[in-house]
Amino acid sequence: MRITVFGAAGAVGGRVVTEALARGHEVTAVVRDPARLPLLPAAAHARAGDASDVADVAALSAGQDLVISATRPAPGHEADLVTTAEALLAGVARTGVRLLLVGGAAGLTVPGAGGLTVVETPDFPPSWRPIALACNAQLEVCRAEPGVDWAYLSPPALLEPGERSGRYRLGRDELLVDAGGRSAISMEDLAVALLDEAERPRHRRARFTVAY
């Protein structure tokens, strides 16, 4: 496949690029800051571009099979998630390319919590609310777009660098927890799940989640 990855030098995006290249895909790795271009793998087509610019998204998705976005705003700029989602959707709408968007877990319902979502639980840290609410708004932007083939991946509660095991469980709108009550996955295995969805789409215009 020909895959464009926005946020390609980030923690998640970098692992997505690595996983895609390891599977033999042709990857266009996109970063907003040209100074980060040298950080990208030599096997990728390194490009500077802005996921919040419709023209950039259209140009960098033209002729591709898939766009994956794993951008993350700086603290204080959480609303950028919404405007970036709008630009990504508008850009791929011009080219007809599928979009996989890495989002947040805040809108997942918590098992046994009476229908409360993660952000609604009493112990949710107040300092995380801005990014959590922005992720919820980001998903709503996707759901309101009538013509784009998109999928939105919500990570589990804990997403950290780790090892690639190649295993994970799939879910839809409920937070996945293991027998010990833990909700987690490594960034490496999140990338595995993304590329599995890229190669064998199972979620069309829908949110899904993964965890161990």
Short mmCIF file of C-alpha atoms in Angstrom, two decimals:
data_model
loop_
_atom_site.label_atom_id
_atom_site.label_comp_id
_atom_site.label_asym_id
_atom_site.label_seq_id
_atom_site.Cartn_x
_atom_site.Cartn_y
_atom_site.Cartn_z
CA MET A 1 0.00 0.00 0.00
CA ARG A 2 0.94 3.64 -0.39
CA ILE A 3 0.44 5.23 3.02
CA THR A 4 0.84 8.84 4.16
CA VAL A 5 1.49 9.33 7.88
CA PHE A 6 1.02 12.74 9.48
CA GLY A 7 2.82 13.24 12.77
CA ALA A 8 5.47 10.83 11.56
CA ALA A 9 8.17 11.93 14.00
CA GLY A 10 5.93 11.67 17.06
CA ALA A 11 5.80 8.88 19.62
CA VAL A 12 2.90 7.06 17.97
CA GLY A 13 3.45 8.26 14.41
CA GLY A 14 7.07 7.14 14.41
CA ARG A 15 6.06 3.65 15.43
CA VAL A 16 3.36 3.59 12.76
CA VAL A 17 5.97 4.48 10.14
CA THR A 18 8.29 1.74 11.42
CA GLU A 19 5.53 -0.88 11.39
CA ALA A 20 4.33 0.10 7.91
CA LEU A 21 7.84 -0.04 6.46
CA ALA A 22 8.47 -3.42 8.10
CA ARG A 23 5.41 -4.75 6.30
CA GLY A 24 6.71 -3.57 2.95
CA HIS A 25 4.41 -0.59 2.44
CA GLU A 26 5.49 2.57 0.66
CA VAL A 27 5.38 5.30 3.31
CA THR A 28 5.25 9.06 2.92
CA ALA A 29 6.23 10.34 6.37
CA VAL A 30 5.04 13.88 7.04
CA VAL A 31 6.21 16.31 9.73
CA ARG A 32 5.16 19.92 10.19
CA ASP A 33 8.63 21.16 11.21
CA PRO A 34 11.22 20.68 8.42
CA ALA A 35 13.92 20.51 11.10
CA ARG A 36 12.53 17.09 12.05
CA LEU A 37 12.90 15.61 8.57
CA PRO A 38 16.31 14.08 9.41
CA LEU A 39 14.64 12.11 12.22
CA LEU A 40 12.58 10.08 9.75
CA PRO A 41 13.66 6.64 8.50
CA ALA A 42 15.68 6.67 5.29
CA ALA A 43 13.30 4.14 3.74
CA ALA A 44 10.36 6.55 3.98
CA HIS A 45 9.58 9.44 1.65
CA ALA A 46 10.13 12.35 4.04
CA ARG A 47 7.94 15.39 3.47
CA ALA A 48 7.14 18.60 5.32
CA GLY A 49 3.43 19.33 5.56
CA ASP A 50 0.70 20.50 7.89
CA ALA A 51 -2.25 18.23 8.74
CA SER A 52 -4.29 21.35 9.56
CA ASP A 53 -3.87 22.71 6.03
CA VAL A 54 -6.45 21.33 3.60
CA ALA A 55 -4.23 21.93 0.57
CA ASP A 56 -1.30 20.10 2.18
CA VAL A 57 -3.50 17.15 3.09
CA ALA A 58 -4.92 16.95 -0.42
CA ALA A 59 -1.48 17.17 -2.03
CA LEU A 60 0.09 14.58 0.28
CA SER A 61 -2.82 12.14 -0.02
CA ALA A 62 -3.13 12.30 -3.81
CA GLY A 63 -2.32 8.91 -5.33
CA GLN A 64 -2.17 7.20 -1.93
CA ASP A 65 -4.21 4.30 -0.60
CA LEU A 66 -4.49 5.55 2.96
CA VAL A 67 -3.78 8.49 5.27
CA ILE A 68 -2.96 7.88 8.93
CA SER A 69 -2.89 10.86 11.29
CA ALA A 70 -1.22 10.65 14.69
CA THR A 71 -0.72 14.33 15.45
CA ARG A 72 -0.88 15.69 19.00
CA PRO A 73 -1.30 19.36 19.95
CA ALA A 74 0.94 21.20 22.38
CA PRO A 75 -0.52 21.94 25.83
CA GLY A 76 -2.81 24.93 25.62
CA HIS A 77 -3.63 24.22 21.97
CA GLU A 78 -6.00 21.30 22.47
CA ALA A 79 -8.60 22.86 20.14
CA ASP A 80 -6.15 22.24 17.29
CA LEU A 81 -7.32 18.61 17.33
CA VAL A 82 -10.70 19.74 16.02
CA THR A 83 -9.44 22.08 13.32
CA THR A 84 -6.89 19.48 12.23
CA ALA A 85 -9.58 16.80 11.96
CA GLU A 86 -11.67 19.16 9.84
CA ALA A 87 -8.72 19.81 7.53
CA LEU A 88 -7.82 16.13 7.24
CA LEU A 89 -11.38 15.20 6.34
CA ALA A 90 -11.67 18.04 3.82
CA GLY A 91 -8.32 17.15 2.27
CA VAL A 92 -9.00 13.44 1.82
CA ALA A 93 -12.49 14.26 0.57
CA ARG A 94 -10.78 15.84 -2.44
CA THR A 95 -8.74 12.72 -3.19
CA GLY A 96 -11.09 9.94 -2.06
CA VAL A 97 -8.46 8.40 0.21
CA ARG A 98 -9.36 6.54 3.41
CA LEU A 99 -8.41 8.18 6.73
CA LEU A 100 -7.33 6.44 9.94
CA LEU A 101 -7.21 8.86 12.86
CA VAL A 102 -5.53 8.18 16.20
CA GLY A 103 -7.70 9.89 18.81
CA GLY A 104 -8.34 9.69 22.52
CA ALA A 105 -9.96 7.37 25.06
CA ALA A 106 -12.05 9.96 26.91
CA GLY A 107 -15.33 9.12 25.18
CA LEU A 108 -15.18 5.38 25.79
CA THR A 109 -17.70 4.07 28.31
CA VAL A 110 -16.24 2.53 31.45
CA PRO A 111 -17.29 -1.07 32.27
CA GLY A 112 -19.45 -1.20 35.36
CA ALA A 113 -19.75 2.58 35.67
CA GLY A 114 -23.40 2.90 34.74
CA GLY A 115 -22.72 4.28 31.28
CA LEU A 116 -20.22 6.95 32.32
CA THR A 117 -17.44 7.70 29.89
CA VAL A 118 -13.80 7.91 30.94
CA VAL A 119 -13.85 11.71 31.18
CA GLU A 120 -17.06 11.63 33.25
CA THR A 121 -15.69 9.40 36.01
CA PRO A 122 -15.16 11.13 39.38
CA ASP A 123 -11.43 10.39 39.55
CA PHE A 124 -10.60 11.72 36.08
CA PRO A 125 -7.70 14.22 36.50
CA PRO A 126 -8.90 17.82 35.92
CA SER A 127 -5.65 18.68 34.16
CA TRP A 128 -6.49 16.13 31.44
CA ARG A 129 -9.96 17.48 30.74
CA PRO A 130 -8.96 19.95 27.96
CA ILE A 131 -7.32 17.28 25.80
CA ALA A 132 -10.04 14.75 26.66
CA LEU A 133 -12.87 17.05 25.61
CA ALA A 134 -10.96 18.03 22.48
CA CYS A 135 -10.66 14.35 21.54
CA ASN A 136 -14.40 13.91 21.99
CA ALA A 137 -15.02 16.90 19.72
CA GLN A 138 -12.53 15.47 17.22
CA LEU A 139 -14.59 12.27 16.98
CA GLU A 140 -17.80 14.25 16.51
CA VAL A 141 -16.22 16.09 13.58
CA CYS A 142 -15.58 12.72 11.95
CA ARG A 143 -19.11 11.50 12.61
CA ALA A 144 -20.55 14.66 11.02
CA GLU A 145 -18.59 14.20 7.78
CA PRO A 146 -20.93 12.48 5.29
CA GLY A 147 -18.61 11.45 2.49
CA VAL A 148 -15.23 10.30 3.82
CA ASP A 149 -14.20 6.70 4.55
CA TRP A 150 -12.72 7.14 8.04
CA ALA A 151 -11.98 5.11 11.16
CA TYR A 152 -11.10 6.51 14.59
CA LEU A 153 -8.86 4.57 16.96
CA SER A 154 -9.30 5.26 20.67
CA PRO A 155 -6.37 3.93 22.70
CA PRO A 156 -6.83 2.33 26.12
CA ALA A 157 -6.31 4.24 29.36
CA LEU A 158 -2.55 3.66 29.33
CA LEU A 159 -0.50 4.05 26.16
CA GLU A 160 3.27 3.97 26.61
CA PRO A 161 6.42 2.97 24.73
CA GLY A 162 7.10 -0.72 25.12
CA GLU A 163 7.54 -3.87 23.11
CA ARG A 164 5.87 -5.25 20.02
CA SER A 165 4.05 -8.46 20.87
CA GLY A 166 1.69 -8.41 17.90
CA ARG A 167 -1.28 -9.23 20.13
CA TYR A 168 -4.22 -7.12 21.22
CA ARG A 169 -7.98 -7.26 21.68
CA LEU A 170 -10.45 -5.21 19.65
CA GLY A 171 -13.43 -3.27 20.96
CA ARG A 172 -15.80 -0.56 19.82
CA ASP A 173 -17.12 2.04 22.26
CA GLU A 174 -16.28 0.55 25.66
CA LEU A 175 -12.91 0.79 27.42
CA LEU A 176 -11.16 -2.56 27.31
CA VAL A 177 -9.73 -3.81 30.60
CA ASP A 178 -7.98 -7.06 31.47
CA ALA A 179 -8.83 -9.45 34.31
CA GLY A 180 -6.84 -7.27 36.71
CA GLY A 181 -8.73 -4.13 35.76
CA ARG A 182 -5.85 -2.69 33.71
CA SER A 183 -6.46 -0.92 30.39
CA ALA A 184 -3.22 -0.63 28.47
CA ILE A 185 -1.25 -1.29 25.30
CA SER A 186 2.22 -0.43 24.05
CA MET A 187 2.62 2.15 21.32
CA GLU A 188 4.25 -0.58 19.26
CA ASP A 189 1.18 -2.80 19.44
CA LEU A 190 -1.12 0.15 18.80
CA ALA A 191 0.80 0.57 15.54
CA VAL A 192 0.26 -3.14 14.81
CA ALA A 193 -3.49 -2.67 15.28
CA LEU A 194 -3.51 0.38 13.01
CA LEU A 195 -1.69 -1.42 10.21
CA ASP A 196 -3.92 -4.47 10.61
CA GLU A 197 -6.91 -2.16 10.11
CA ALA A 198 -5.16 -0.57 7.14
CA GLU A 199 -4.61 -3.91 5.44
CA ARG A 200 -7.91 -5.55 6.40
CA PRO A 201 -10.50 -2.82 7.12
CA ARG A 202 -13.08 -3.84 9.71
CA HIS A 203 -14.27 -0.41 10.85
CA ARG A 204 -15.88 1.95 8.36
CA ARG A 205 -16.98 5.38 9.57
CA ALA A 206 -16.70 4.10 13.12
CA ARG A 207 -14.61 4.32 16.28
CA PHE A 208 -12.76 1.28 17.57
CA THR A 209 -10.41 0.63 20.46
CA VAL A 210 -7.66 -1.82 21.37
CA ALA A 211 -5.96 -3.09 24.51
CA TYR A 212 -4.32 -6.21 25.90
#
